[in-house]
Structures are given as structure tokens and as C-alpha cells.
Amino acid sequence: MEVSEANDESFGIEVILPEKVGTAAPCCPHGPTLLFEKVSKGGEKGRRFYACSACRDRKDCNFFQWEEEKVSEARLLAREEENQSKRPLFTQQENCSRFRKFASLPLDEKKFCQDCQILLLPGEHEAHSSHRSTAVSAAQLRRPSVLLRPLDNKKSNAQYLFTDRSSHFLLDTLAGLGYRKVLCVGTPRLQELIKLRNLEQKHEPMKSLLLDIDFRYAQFYSQDEFCHYNMFNHHFFDGEASGAVLQAFLSECDGQKVVMVADPPFGGLVKPLANSFSLISQTWKKLQSSACSNTDMPMMWIFPYFFEPRILECLPSCTMLDYQVDYDNHPLYKHGKTGRKQSPVRVFTNIPARDIVLPKDEGYRFCLVCQRFVVSLNKHCAKCNVCPSKDGREWKHCSTCDKCVKPSWRHCQRCGRCALPDHPCGHGEGQEGCFNCSSLEHKRKACPLKDTHRISHQSNAKSGGKHASHRIQLKPKAKRKSGAARRAKKLAALSK
């Protein structure tokens, strides 16, 4: 189901997280689904429904179920059959056994099927003879992200892989801060670099555990190096066995400090991601001494800068660094570009910003007032008392708004705020007010009527039965742009 955390003028979709761990939710091939609720302008609450946590397009995962819907036994069985049919071909244990056999083969017998994306053992060559296959070198086995074809569905599992520059910066920084165990959540390139450095024996050895929804990586790693994991619902596909692997990894025995580095798909919803990262942090806390029980697990979350308000709302202890993360296989997120073409991807972390040294040879400097490294064009504003830039450009101070804004923005007297010169005039900042009751005094999250509307809707649904749902369905709907089109328009506006 295509969903977004942002509202358009008519309605928005809200993610309803379970109040406690273990709350039952129906499952799709990607694990437990998430509960969503449609929020209409004026406070009307739509029906709640379950949809896939990982895919935002029904073409990728068509699971849909109303919250109160009674599902027949036959449908449950069909759903379970479909879920099982989409499980990986081999278990993690079988993959480990296959990898040991593959590694012992002569070089001319090591083949990789590009169509099926699997390592081939000698007895399987004939079955894949009509497929495209390639020889595999020892170096390629150590870098599976180069061998595997990156997934490219932007709405579910798009894989943008760190450049060596960004990977080395992250790893050098973490090693310099004393971390010896790195939990790699959706960061296969970082896992590879850690293992390569350990082989070189030029640095102090580090341990890593990769959690990723791409089960193809299970072919290349042992059971204590990889877990098939969905970061949108904190689901381990191999159940308690993988949970035990994570718990063992998070224990800081012999003084080995643990840090988490997460690089989710940029189209992912912030709220479920933050919830999963918090659950990992809670597991880490339980394993610490009483002296550390009140601290959060050190983490770095890689995400575009324009999600900063949402991330800080969910994880207030995080701050955004100026460091620009770039990717090998992304056409836009590249290092060395200037102006609006710079990579918008940043590092959000709860590690003190003053402790993270950004490379001076890439144009970063230390601000004595802010006590953190910033990009050279991010000049300190004496009036705001911060280095205000978010996008790498030099921002300017607006005395009327009493804050710094993007260089392309101009103050609009009619709107009473700064905006792009060609913005739709008359829609001033904050004039939208509350999405529930239309009051200009507060936003929807602070609306005193929010829970009242929900209770009222639920009681109406119970009393009205099917007729209530028919009235909703017969309501005329205006033709809306697709979610992808709305997000693309919003991202383009944010980057100006």
C-alpha cells in the first residue's frame, strides 16, 4: 500500500505503532504488517488497515486487510502458502555449508549465475546452462556488493551503496572513537570493508554483523555475520535464532564497544524505522551494567537532511552532521558537486558532534562556537548563534523572520515569511493549522480532539457495521497524483 507520512490538502496516512512488543499483526512475505490510518482534513478518521511494512506500492506487495476484518481459514492458509513460497531457496545453515564447498573449488569451477543471483556448485552448472553466468575470483567473494546486482526499487528495497570514500570515513571515525563492534543495518559495503581490513592486519581487528532484507548476502557470510532482517518492523526472518545472534553481538564483552550504523531506503517512513532502532537500543541497554542503563546505544543513521525534523522528533538525542555521504550507484548523490547538486544525505548520530572529526581536505572546518565540524560555506550566524546551513550552501539571515534561510529564498510581505520567489502566495507558514479541527492555534498532534475523533469513528464503525463502510466508499474522490509524483515534487522544492 502506497503511504506517506506527509499529508496533501485532502488527507494523510498515519502509522499506528503497536503499544507493546508482541501485539499481533497479520503477516505478509516481509513479516508482520504495519497498521495505518487515514486522517482526513477536518478531523474525520478513516478506517484503519494493515499493509506491508517494507513496500509502499501494491505492485510489490499487495497485502491489504482492514483492522476489524474477519479473515477466513481458507484465506489464511492461502496467505501462509504465499509467504512460504517467497522464502529464500536455502536456509542460513545451508548457505554456510554451500559457501564452504564453493570456496574450496578450483578457480575454473567457481561460477555465479547472474540471472538467479546465486553461487553455483559443480552439480548445478547444467541446470543453469541457459543462464548468464560468470567466473568468480577470490577478491569478488570478499566484495559481494560488487558481484550482486543492486536492487533498484525505490519504493521498497533500493540499494545505494557507499563509495569507498564514505565507507572509509565512517570506519576510520568509528575506529578512532574506540568502537570495535559495528552493527551494520542495511550497510553491506561497511561490512565488507571491516572484513577486508581484518585480512590486511594493519588495523586493530573489528567485528561486524550485517542485518539486511536482501537475503542474497546470506550466501557469503556465516550465521554470526548475517541476519535476514526487515528494519521497518524489526522482524528477523529466521526467528529466535537470529535474535540470539543479535543479542550475543550486542554484549560488550572484554570492553568491546558496540555502535550501530543504519542506511535505510530513503523512501522509508521515519517513524517505523526509529521504532526499530529504539528496540535494538533497548536490547543493548539490557546487556549493559547498571551504570550505562540510562544511555542509548551509540548509532549513526544515514538519511537525507530534509528529514531532520522527523528524525529529531522520534530520536531527540540525535544531531545532524554536515558530512555529505555519497553513493557509487546513485546518479545524483556524488561527492565534489556544488550548490543544489550536492548530495543531500547526512549522518544523524547520538555520538557527541564535537568528537567526530570531518576531513579538512574535503572542505570542513571546526566551529569554536558550535563545537562541531561544519562545511566551509556554513558560516556561523551571530544573530541565530548557530551554523544554520543544512544543504551545504551559505545561508543568509532574514531580520524580519529572525532566522537564517536558503540563499534562493526571499521574504514575502504578504505571507509574512521567506519562500521561493515563485511560491503560491497567500499560504503563509503555519496557516494550515490543525489537520483535525482546522484551528490555527495548534497542529494535529497537539489537538485535544484527536482521540475523541478516533473513539467516535470506532463507535460509529461498530454500530453502523457494513453500512458505515458503504457511506465512506460512496464518497466522491478527486483524482490524485501518485505518491511518487507528490514526493518527487516535494523533494524538488526542498532542494531549491
Tab-separated table of C-alpha atoms in Angstrom:
chain	number	residue	atom	x	y	z
A	1	MET	CA	0.000	0.000	0.000
A	2	GLU	CA	1.460	3.312	-1.003
A	3	VAL	CA	1.698	5.526	2.084
A	4	SER	CA	3.442	8.668	3.158
A	5	GLU	CA	3.972	10.447	6.453
A	6	ALA	CA	3.227	13.768	4.795
A	7	ASN	CA	-0.298	15.000	4.097
A	8	ASP	CA	-1.598	16.579	0.947
A	9	GLU	CA	-4.520	19.023	1.026
A	10	SER	CA	-7.193	16.327	1.354
A	11	PHE	CA	-5.864	13.630	3.666
A	12	GLY	CA	-2.826	11.960	5.119
A	13	ILE	CA	-1.831	8.488	6.257
A	14	GLU	CA	-0.623	7.919	9.811
A	15	VAL	CA	1.373	4.918	11.017
A	16	ILE	CA	-0.030	3.408	14.224
A	17	LEU	CA	2.767	1.621	16.064
A	18	PRO	CA	1.858	-1.234	18.447
A	19	GLU	CA	1.590	-0.103	22.056
A	20	LYS	CA	3.625	-3.052	23.222
A	21	VAL	CA	6.026	-5.512	21.635
A	22	GLY	CA	4.294	-8.687	20.534
A	23	THR	CA	0.979	-7.127	19.512
A	24	ALA	CA	-0.372	-9.484	16.859
A	25	ALA	CA	-0.435	-8.238	13.269
A	26	PRO	CA	-1.103	-10.262	10.115
A	27	CYS	CA	1.989	-11.214	8.130
A	28	CYS	CA	2.966	-10.748	4.510
A	29	PRO	CA	6.144	-12.151	2.873
A	30	HIS	CA	8.081	-9.296	4.546
A	31	GLY	CA	6.997	-10.181	8.068
A	32	PRO	CA	4.382	-8.533	10.341
A	33	THR	CA	2.492	-5.759	8.588
A	34	LEU	CA	2.045	-2.214	9.905
A	35	LEU	CA	-1.220	-0.597	10.931
A	36	PHE	CA	-2.141	2.603	9.062
A	37	GLU	CA	-4.927	5.106	9.489
A	38	LYS	CA	-6.283	7.621	7.012
A	39	VAL	CA	-6.604	11.105	8.539
A	40	SER	CA	-8.959	13.454	6.664
A	41	LYS	CA	-8.970	17.230	6.752
A	42	GLY	CA	-11.377	18.422	9.418
A	43	GLY	CA	-10.701	15.556	11.822
A	44	GLU	CA	-12.628	12.711	10.186
A	45	LYS	CA	-10.860	9.440	10.856
A	46	GLY	CA	-10.804	6.820	8.148
A	47	ARG	CA	-10.747	3.099	8.728
A	48	ARG	CA	-7.534	1.523	9.888
A	49	PHE	CA	-5.873	-1.072	7.712
A	50	TYR	CA	-2.829	-3.335	7.637
A	51	ALA	CA	-0.339	-3.099	4.781
A	52	CYS	CA	3.221	-4.198	4.056
A	53	SER	CA	5.897	-2.551	6.196
A	54	ALA	CA	8.618	-2.655	3.536
A	55	CYS	CA	6.812	-1.957	0.237
A	56	ARG	CA	4.887	1.241	-0.428
A	57	ASP	CA	3.491	0.075	-3.765
A	58	ARG	CA	0.772	-2.566	-4.043
A	59	LYS	CA	2.538	-3.879	-7.165
A	60	ASP	CA	5.452	-5.036	-4.986
A	61	CYS	CA	3.383	-6.445	-2.135
A	62	ASN	CA	-0.397	-6.426	-2.468
A	63	PHE	CA	-1.200	-7.287	1.142
A	64	PHE	CA	-4.208	-5.346	2.446
A	65	GLN	CA	-6.529	-6.063	5.344
A	66	TRP	CA	-8.931	-3.866	7.292
A	67	GLU	CA	-8.168	-3.794	11.006
A	68	GLU	CA	-11.563	-5.229	12.006
A	69	GLU	CA	-11.808	-7.636	9.051
A	70	LYS	CA	-12.514	-11.284	9.796
A	71	VAL	CA	-10.332	-13.480	7.586
A	72	SER	CA	-11.491	-16.972	6.626
A	73	GLU	CA	-9.428	-20.063	7.355
A	74	ALA	CA	-9.014	-20.739	3.631
A	75	ARG	CA	-7.655	-17.251	3.042
A	76	LEU	CA	-5.259	-17.588	5.975
A	77	LEU	CA	-3.938	-20.850	4.543
A	78	ALA	CA	-3.515	-19.294	1.083
A	79	ARG	CA	-1.692	-16.348	2.625
A	80	GLU	CA	0.652	-18.646	4.536
A	81	GLU	CA	1.377	-20.639	1.358
A	82	GLU	CA	2.268	-17.439	-0.467
A	83	ASN	CA	4.547	-16.304	2.374
A	84	GLN	CA	6.344	-19.653	2.364
A	85	SER	CA	6.712	-19.626	-1.425
A	86	LYS	CA	8.644	-16.368	-1.223
A	87	ARG	CA	11.112	-17.568	1.387
A	88	PRO	CA	14.770	-17.897	0.296
A	89	LEU	CA	15.711	-21.075	-1.522
A	90	PHE	CA	18.242	-22.101	1.153
A	91	THR	CA	18.355	-21.694	4.923
A	92	GLN	CA	21.204	-19.785	6.525
A	93	GLN	CA	22.786	-23.034	7.669
A	94	GLU	CA	22.575	-24.481	4.147
A	95	ASN	CA	24.104	-21.298	2.720
A	96	CYS	CA	27.068	-21.593	5.087
A	97	SER	CA	27.638	-25.199	4.013
A	98	ARG	CA	27.395	-24.241	0.330
A	99	PHE	CA	29.865	-21.384	0.768
A	100	ARG	CA	32.469	-23.663	2.361
A	101	LYS	CA	32.154	-26.069	-0.587
A	102	PHE	CA	32.284	-23.210	-3.091
A	103	ALA	CA	35.395	-21.670	-1.509
A	104	SER	CA	37.255	-24.981	-1.785
A	105	LEU	CA	36.578	-25.347	-5.548
A	106	PRO	CA	39.276	-24.756	-8.184
A	107	LEU	CA	39.101	-21.276	-9.711
A	108	ASP	CA	37.756	-22.526	-13.066
A	109	GLU	CA	34.783	-24.217	-11.335
A	110	LYS	CA	33.679	-21.155	-9.355
A	111	LYS	CA	30.643	-19.806	-11.186
A	112	PHE	CA	27.981	-17.248	-10.315
A	113	CYS	CA	24.558	-17.250	-12.034
A	114	GLN	CA	23.742	-13.647	-12.885
A	115	ASP	CA	20.108	-14.455	-13.648
A	116	CYS	CA	19.413	-16.319	-10.393
A	117	GLN	CA	21.974	-14.332	-8.360
A	118	ILE	CA	23.406	-17.419	-6.641
A	119	LEU	CA	26.763	-19.129	-6.314
A	120	LEU	CA	26.754	-22.388	-8.293
A	121	LEU	CA	28.165	-25.689	-7.117
A	122	PRO	CA	29.524	-28.091	-9.819
A	123	GLY	CA	26.373	-30.240	-9.871
A	124	GLU	CA	24.222	-27.175	-10.606
A	125	HIS	CA	26.050	-25.883	-13.697
A	126	GLU	CA	23.969	-27.904	-16.154
A	127	ALA	CA	20.639	-26.688	-14.724
A	128	HIS	CA	21.819	-23.087	-15.232
A	129	SER	CA	23.480	-23.656	-18.616
A	130	SER	CA	20.996	-21.400	-20.431
A	131	HIS	CA	21.510	-18.595	-17.912
A	132	ARG	CA	24.138	-15.888	-17.891
A	133	SER	CA	26.973	-16.916	-15.593
A	134	THR	CA	30.376	-15.524	-14.741
A	135	ALA	CA	33.584	-16.722	-13.111
A	136	VAL	CA	34.157	-15.654	-9.509
A	137	SER	CA	37.546	-14.597	-8.162
A	138	ALA	CA	38.640	-14.645	-4.526
A	139	ALA	CA	38.501	-10.836	-4.467
A	140	GLN	CA	34.871	-10.850	-5.662
A	141	LEU	CA	33.908	-13.303	-2.938
A	142	ARG	CA	35.135	-10.753	-0.396
A	143	ARG	CA	33.035	-7.992	-2.007
A	144	PRO	CA	29.573	-9.462	-2.660
A	145	SER	CA	28.056	-5.982	-3.147
A	146	VAL	CA	30.098	-5.736	-6.371
A	147	LEU	CA	29.116	-9.223	-7.519
A	148	LEU	CA	25.395	-8.925	-6.763
A	149	ARG	CA	23.094	-6.788	-8.880
A	150	PRO	CA	21.826	-3.884	-6.726
A	151	LEU	CA	18.103	-3.878	-6.067
A	152	ASP	CA	16.617	-0.739	-7.584
A	153	ASN	CA	13.002	-0.465	-6.455
A	154	LYS	CA	12.880	2.990	-4.843
A	155	LYS	CA	9.623	2.187	-3.073
A	156	SER	CA	10.818	-0.883	-1.197
A	157	ASN	CA	14.413	-2.082	-1.244
A	158	ALA	CA	16.523	0.283	-3.368
A	159	GLN	CA	20.211	-0.354	-2.699
A	160	TYR	CA	22.512	2.627	-2.965
A	161	LEU	CA	25.991	1.529	-1.966
A	162	PHE	CA	28.503	3.734	-0.140
A	163	THR	CA	31.519	4.884	-2.120
A	164	ASP	CA	34.893	3.831	-0.751
A	165	ARG	CA	35.381	7.445	0.370
A	166	SER	CA	32.289	7.413	2.604
A	167	SER	CA	32.924	3.858	3.818
A	168	HIS	CA	36.491	4.662	4.865
A	169	PHE	CA	35.406	7.885	6.586
A	170	LEU	CA	32.744	6.098	8.637
A	171	LEU	CA	35.008	3.228	9.594
A	172	ASP	CA	38.016	5.445	10.397
A	173	THR	CA	35.792	7.647	12.561
A	174	LEU	CA	34.297	4.737	14.482
A	175	ALA	CA	37.673	3.057	14.975
A	176	GLY	CA	39.136	6.346	16.205
A	177	LEU	CA	36.335	6.641	18.769
A	178	GLY	CA	37.184	3.201	20.143
A	179	TYR	CA	34.359	1.104	18.708
A	180	ARG	CA	35.336	-2.484	17.940
A	181	LYS	CA	31.944	-3.964	17.005
A	182	VAL	CA	29.770	-2.451	14.251
A	183	LEU	CA	26.140	-3.440	13.767
A	184	CYS	CA	25.603	-2.825	10.045
A	185	VAL	CA	21.877	-2.280	9.394
A	186	GLY	CA	21.461	-2.148	5.620
A	187	THR	CA	25.137	-1.233	5.087
A	188	PRO	CA	26.778	-4.147	3.227
A	189	ARG	CA	29.692	-2.021	1.987
A	190	LEU	CA	30.700	-1.220	5.563
A	191	GLN	CA	30.606	-4.910	6.477
A	192	GLU	CA	32.868	-5.721	3.525
A	193	LEU	CA	35.406	-3.023	4.411
A	194	ILE	CA	35.628	-4.265	8.005
A	195	LYS	CA	36.367	-7.811	6.863
A	196	LEU	CA	38.906	-6.626	4.258
A	197	ARG	CA	40.762	-4.548	6.843
A	198	ASN	CA	40.864	-7.501	9.210
A	199	LEU	CA	42.544	-9.548	6.469
A	200	GLU	CA	45.153	-6.830	5.919
A	201	GLN	CA	46.055	-6.928	9.634
A	202	LYS	CA	47.134	-3.259	9.517
A	203	HIS	CA	44.414	-2.092	11.899
A	204	GLU	CA	43.055	-3.316	15.184
A	205	PRO	CA	40.531	-6.075	14.315
A	206	MET	CA	36.823	-5.236	14.393
A	207	LYS	CA	33.717	-7.409	14.399
A	208	SER	CA	30.581	-6.767	12.373
A	209	LEU	CA	27.071	-8.138	11.959
A	210	LEU	CA	25.017	-7.304	8.864
A	211	LEU	CA	21.228	-7.029	9.230
A	212	ASP	CA	19.646	-6.750	5.789
A	213	ILE	CA	16.402	-7.574	3.996
A	214	ASP	CA	18.394	-8.763	0.957
A	215	PHE	CA	18.744	-12.486	1.679
A	216	ARG	CA	21.283	-12.903	-1.165
A	217	TYR	CA	24.016	-11.787	1.230
A	218	ALA	CA	23.434	-14.939	3.286
A	219	GLN	CA	25.461	-16.825	0.624
A	220	PHE	CA	28.662	-15.042	1.629
A	221	TYR	CA	28.573	-14.856	5.418
A	222	SER	CA	28.421	-17.186	8.404
A	223	GLN	CA	25.457	-17.334	10.770
A	224	ASP	CA	27.083	-14.916	13.220
A	225	GLU	CA	27.871	-12.395	10.449
A	226	PHE	CA	24.478	-12.029	8.721
A	227	CYS	CA	20.803	-11.973	9.726
A	228	HIS	CA	17.902	-11.691	7.306
A	229	TYR	CA	16.106	-8.671	8.783
A	230	ASN	CA	13.381	-6.134	7.993
A	231	MET	CA	14.225	-2.797	9.618
A	232	PHE	CA	10.710	-1.393	9.107
A	233	ASN	CA	9.069	-3.837	11.527
A	234	HIS	CA	12.086	-5.178	13.475
A	235	HIS	CA	11.444	-8.642	12.078
A	236	PHE	CA	14.021	-11.437	11.944
A	237	PHE	CA	13.016	-13.904	9.247
A	238	ASP	CA	14.827	-16.765	10.989
A	239	GLY	CA	13.104	-16.080	14.299
A	240	GLU	CA	14.690	-16.631	17.687
A	241	ALA	CA	17.948	-17.963	16.242
A	242	SER	CA	18.708	-14.587	14.637
A	243	GLY	CA	17.530	-12.751	17.745
A	244	ALA	CA	20.060	-14.727	19.769
A	245	VAL	CA	22.810	-13.825	17.267
A	246	LEU	CA	21.995	-10.119	17.673
A	247	GLN	CA	21.924	-10.352	21.452
A	248	ALA	CA	25.296	-12.106	21.537
A	249	PHE	CA	26.765	-9.462	19.247
A	250	LEU	CA	25.470	-6.554	21.339
A	251	SER	CA	27.097	-7.800	24.539
A	252	GLU	CA	30.222	-5.701	25.117
A	253	CYS	CA	32.458	-8.427	26.498
A	254	ASP	CA	36.152	-7.638	27.023
A	255	GLY	CA	35.367	-3.934	26.735
A	256	GLN	CA	34.484	-4.086	23.023
A	257	LYS	CA	32.258	-1.061	22.390
A	258	VAL	CA	29.308	-1.529	20.008
A	259	VAL	CA	27.905	1.031	17.558
A	260	MET	CA	25.035	0.793	15.066
A	261	VAL	CA	25.251	2.232	11.530
A	262	ALA	CA	21.964	2.227	9.581
A	263	ASP	CA	21.333	3.223	5.966
A	264	PRO	CA	17.600	2.727	5.244
A	265	PRO	CA	15.917	3.248	1.855
A	266	PHE	CA	15.250	6.991	1.535
A	267	GLY	CA	11.584	6.399	0.734
A	268	GLY	CA	11.071	4.620	4.055
A	269	LEU	CA	8.834	6.007	6.784
A	270	VAL	CA	10.819	7.569	9.633
A	271	LYS	CA	8.508	6.530	12.465
A	272	PRO	CA	8.736	2.722	11.990
A	273	LEU	CA	12.494	2.961	11.382
A	274	ALA	CA	13.049	4.938	14.575
A	275	ASN	CA	10.939	2.410	16.459
A	276	SER	CA	13.092	-0.498	15.204
A	277	PHE	CA	16.325	1.289	16.080
A	278	SER	CA	14.938	2.054	19.550
A	279	LEU	CA	14.099	-1.629	20.053
A	280	ILE	CA	17.678	-2.574	19.137
A	281	SER	CA	18.903	0.061	21.588
A	282	GLN	CA	16.662	-1.385	24.308
A	283	THR	CA	18.163	-4.840	23.728
A	284	TRP	CA	21.635	-3.284	24.041
A	285	LYS	CA	20.657	-1.491	27.276
A	286	LYS	CA	19.531	-4.705	28.945
A	287	LEU	CA	23.000	-6.163	28.389
A	288	GLN	CA	24.833	-3.214	29.950
A	289	SER	CA	25.848	-2.614	33.538
A	290	SER	CA	23.602	-0.510	35.755
A	291	ALA	CA	25.918	2.476	35.195
A	292	CYS	CA	25.074	2.511	31.461
A	293	SER	CA	21.392	1.581	31.722
A	294	ASN	CA	20.220	5.172	31.140
A	295	THR	CA	22.259	5.768	27.986
A	296	ASP	CA	21.207	4.977	24.422
A	297	MET	CA	23.124	2.682	22.120
A	298	PRO	CA	25.587	4.735	20.008
A	299	MET	CA	24.277	4.972	16.468
A	300	MET	CA	24.653	6.645	13.078
A	301	TRP	CA	21.586	6.937	10.872
A	302	ILE	CA	22.302	7.845	7.221
A	303	PHE	CA	19.398	9.821	5.705
A	304	PRO	CA	18.641	12.982	3.664
A	305	TYR	CA	18.889	16.255	5.604
A	306	PHE	CA	15.289	17.308	4.912
A	307	PHE	CA	14.075	14.504	7.187
A	308	GLU	CA	15.823	16.153	10.146
A	309	PRO	CA	12.613	17.392	11.881
A	310	ARG	CA	11.020	13.925	11.735
A	311	ILE	CA	14.134	12.124	12.928
A	312	LEU	CA	14.699	14.531	15.829
A	313	GLU	CA	11.034	14.226	16.790
A	314	CYS	CA	11.458	10.442	17.113
A	315	LEU	CA	15.055	10.450	18.427
A	316	PRO	CA	15.688	13.774	20.226
A	317	SER	CA	19.188	12.735	21.311
A	318	CYS	CA	20.447	12.771	17.706
A	319	THR	CA	22.134	15.660	15.909
A	320	MET	CA	22.816	16.072	12.192
A	321	LEU	CA	26.405	16.296	10.957
A	322	ASP	CA	27.430	18.346	7.917
A	323	TYR	CA	29.272	15.388	6.358
A	324	GLN	CA	27.907	14.596	2.892
A	325	VAL	CA	27.537	10.855	2.258
A	326	ASP	CA	27.827	9.762	-1.371
A	327	TYR	CA	26.992	6.585	-3.273
A	328	ASP	CA	28.564	4.629	-6.130
A	329	ASN	CA	25.376	3.739	-7.976
A	330	HIS	CA	23.270	6.876	-7.467
A	331	PRO	CA	23.233	9.400	-10.344
A	332	LEU	CA	22.898	12.448	-8.077
A	333	TYR	CA	24.370	11.659	-4.661
A	334	LYS	CA	28.002	12.179	-5.633
A	335	HIS	CA	30.906	13.886	-3.870
A	336	GLY	CA	32.500	17.009	-5.318
A	337	LYS	CA	29.347	18.613	-6.711
A	338	THR	CA	28.411	22.119	-5.627
A	339	GLY	CA	25.285	24.172	-4.963
A	340	ARG	CA	21.976	22.358	-5.222
A	341	LYS	CA	23.681	19.369	-6.885
A	342	GLN	CA	25.459	18.337	-3.689
A	343	SER	CA	24.473	15.094	-2.006
A	344	PRO	CA	21.628	15.762	0.455
A	345	VAL	CA	22.479	12.671	2.515
A	346	ARG	CA	23.764	13.307	6.037
A	347	VAL	CA	24.705	11.449	9.212
A	348	PHE	CA	22.355	11.650	12.200
A	349	THR	CA	24.036	10.491	15.395
A	350	ASN	CA	23.757	10.499	19.175
A	351	ILE	CA	27.565	10.484	19.466
A	352	PRO	CA	28.745	13.981	20.560
A	353	ALA	CA	29.284	16.008	17.365
A	354	ARG	CA	32.476	17.592	18.723
A	355	ASP	CA	34.097	14.125	18.818
A	356	ILE	CA	33.524	13.421	15.112
A	357	VAL	CA	36.318	14.960	13.045
A	358	LEU	CA	35.330	15.782	9.464
A	359	PRO	CA	38.156	15.836	6.866
A	360	LYS	CA	39.645	19.304	6.352
A	361	ASP	CA	40.893	18.375	2.868
A	362	GLU	CA	37.250	17.993	1.794
A	363	GLY	CA	36.315	21.488	2.915
A	364	TYR	CA	35.209	21.013	6.522
A	365	ARG	CA	36.264	23.247	9.413
A	366	PHE	CA	35.705	23.344	13.171
A	367	CYS	CA	33.340	25.982	14.588
A	368	LEU	CA	34.560	27.021	18.040
A	369	VAL	CA	31.154	28.409	18.999
A	370	CYS	CA	29.054	25.433	17.903
A	371	GLN	CA	31.782	22.983	18.950
A	372	ARG	CA	31.399	20.839	15.853
A	373	PHE	CA	32.800	20.443	12.352
A	374	VAL	CA	30.849	22.138	9.562
A	375	VAL	CA	31.221	22.535	5.807
A	376	SER	CA	33.262	25.620	4.865
A	377	LEU	CA	30.296	27.577	3.408
A	378	ASN	CA	28.245	27.015	6.562
A	379	LYS	CA	29.127	30.344	8.191
A	380	HIS	CA	28.275	30.945	11.841
A	381	CYS	CA	25.404	33.411	12.313
A	382	ALA	CA	25.911	35.677	15.326
A	383	LYS	CA	22.180	36.503	15.465
A	384	CYS	CA	20.981	32.888	15.403
A	385	ASN	CA	24.095	31.684	17.276
A	386	VAL	CA	24.338	28.581	15.069
A	387	CYS	CA	25.903	27.435	11.821
A	388	PRO	CA	22.497	27.253	10.095
A	389	SER	CA	23.056	25.670	6.673
A	390	LYS	CA	21.546	22.243	6.063
A	391	ASP	CA	22.317	21.780	2.364
A	392	GLY	CA	25.986	22.835	2.158
A	393	ARG	CA	25.312	26.311	0.749
A	394	GLU	CA	25.812	29.591	2.591
A	395	TRP	CA	22.508	30.651	4.103
A	396	LYS	CA	21.503	34.268	4.787
A	397	HIS	CA	19.843	35.847	7.807
A	398	CYS	CA	16.388	37.382	7.433
A	399	SER	CA	15.861	40.071	10.078
A	400	THR	CA	12.087	40.030	9.611
A	401	CYS	CA	11.784	36.263	10.119
A	402	ASP	CA	14.616	36.379	12.677
A	403	LYS	CA	16.228	33.252	11.269
A	404	CYS	CA	18.567	32.111	8.512
A	405	VAL	CA	17.094	30.830	5.249
A	406	LYS	CA	18.269	29.314	1.971
A	407	PRO	CA	20.044	31.732	-0.416
A	408	SER	CA	17.352	31.296	-3.088
A	409	TRP	CA	14.554	32.374	-0.739
A	410	ARG	CA	13.128	35.898	-0.493
A	411	HIS	CA	10.964	37.478	2.189
A	412	CYS	CA	7.323	37.753	1.193
A	413	GLN	CA	5.443	40.540	2.958
A	414	ARG	CA	2.056	39.090	2.100
A	415	CYS	CA	2.851	35.651	3.513
A	416	GLY	CA	4.947	37.020	6.348
A	417	ARG	CA	7.756	34.552	5.737
A	418	CYS	CA	10.652	33.700	3.441
A	419	ALA	CA	9.980	31.421	0.483
A	420	LEU	CA	10.939	30.855	-3.140
A	421	PRO	CA	10.135	33.852	-5.369
A	422	ASP	CA	7.559	31.827	-7.340
A	423	HIS	CA	5.830	30.274	-4.313
A	424	PRO	CA	1.977	30.218	-4.147
A	425	CYS	CA	1.366	33.479	-2.316
A	426	GLY	CA	-1.161	33.751	0.478
A	427	HIS	CA	-0.381	30.370	2.039
A	428	GLY	CA	1.764	31.550	4.918
A	429	GLU	CA	3.741	29.225	7.125
A	430	GLY	CA	1.558	27.779	9.849
A	431	GLN	CA	-1.694	28.906	8.198
A	432	GLU	CA	-2.645	25.305	7.544
A	433	GLY	CA	-3.178	24.926	11.292
A	434	CYS	CA	-4.580	21.724	12.740
A	435	PHE	CA	-5.332	18.904	10.335
A	436	ASN	CA	-8.069	17.649	12.694
A	437	CYS	CA	-10.137	20.721	13.576
A	438	SER	CA	-8.655	23.428	11.273
A	439	SER	CA	-7.670	25.612	14.235
A	440	LEU	CA	-4.683	27.900	13.580
A	441	GLU	CA	-3.639	27.694	17.234
A	442	HIS	CA	-2.081	24.225	17.158
A	443	LYS	CA	-1.060	21.281	14.972
A	444	ARG	CA	-2.794	17.904	14.661
A	445	LYS	CA	-0.503	16.106	17.117
A	446	ALA	CA	-1.408	18.597	19.856
A	447	CYS	CA	-5.122	18.640	19.022
A	448	PRO	CA	-7.308	17.945	22.091
A	449	LEU	CA	-9.965	16.412	19.823
A	450	LYS	CA	-7.659	13.886	18.146
A	451	ASP	CA	-8.534	10.951	20.411
A	452	THR	CA	-12.198	11.997	20.524
A	453	HIS	CA	-12.480	11.689	16.749
A	454	ARG	CA	-10.867	8.262	16.846
A	455	ILE	CA	-13.215	6.990	19.553
A	456	SER	CA	-16.196	8.447	17.723
A	457	HIS	CA	-15.171	6.783	14.466
A	458	GLN	CA	-14.625	3.422	16.126
A	459	SER	CA	-18.022	3.507	17.837
A	460	ASN	CA	-19.722	4.508	14.572
A	461	ALA	CA	-17.977	1.677	12.758
A	462	LYS	CA	-19.187	-0.802	15.370
A	463	SER	CA	-22.767	0.429	15.370
A	464	GLY	CA	-23.069	1.084	11.638
A	465	GLY	CA	-21.490	-2.152	10.519
A	466	LYS	CA	-21.281	-2.562	6.778
A	467	HIS	CA	-23.479	0.464	6.078
A	468	ALA	CA	-20.902	2.790	7.629
A	469	SER	CA	-18.220	1.487	5.304
A	470	HIS	CA	-20.544	1.861	2.286
A	471	ARG	CA	-21.068	5.543	3.069
A	472	ILE	CA	-17.332	6.069	3.098
A	473	GLN	CA	-16.823	4.192	-0.142
A	474	LEU	CA	-19.528	6.150	-1.976
A	475	LYS	CA	-17.886	9.451	-1.117
A	476	PRO	CA	-16.657	11.017	-4.384
A	477	LYS	CA	-12.900	11.119	-4.716
A	478	ALA	CA	-10.912	13.628	-6.666
A	479	LYS	CA	-8.218	12.251	-8.911
A	480	ARG	CA	-4.916	12.434	-7.057
A	481	LYS	CA	-1.360	12.307	-8.179
A	482	SER	CA	0.566	9.166	-7.353
A	483	GLY	CA	2.564	9.083	-4.136
A	484	ALA	CA	5.788	9.006	-6.121
A	485	ALA	CA	4.812	12.156	-8.032
A	486	ARG	CA	3.889	14.016	-4.846
A	487	ARG	CA	7.143	13.027	-3.139
A	488	ALA	CA	9.227	13.975	-6.181
A	489	LYS	CA	7.567	17.413	-6.250
A	490	LYS	CA	8.191	17.897	-2.537
A	491	LEU	CA	11.854	16.817	-2.700
A	492	ALA	CA	12.433	19.174	-5.645
A	493	ALA	CA	11.002	22.076	-3.638
A	494	LEU	CA	13.120	21.236	-0.586
A	495	SER	CA	16.325	21.202	-2.606
A	496	LYS	CA	15.788	24.699	-4.019
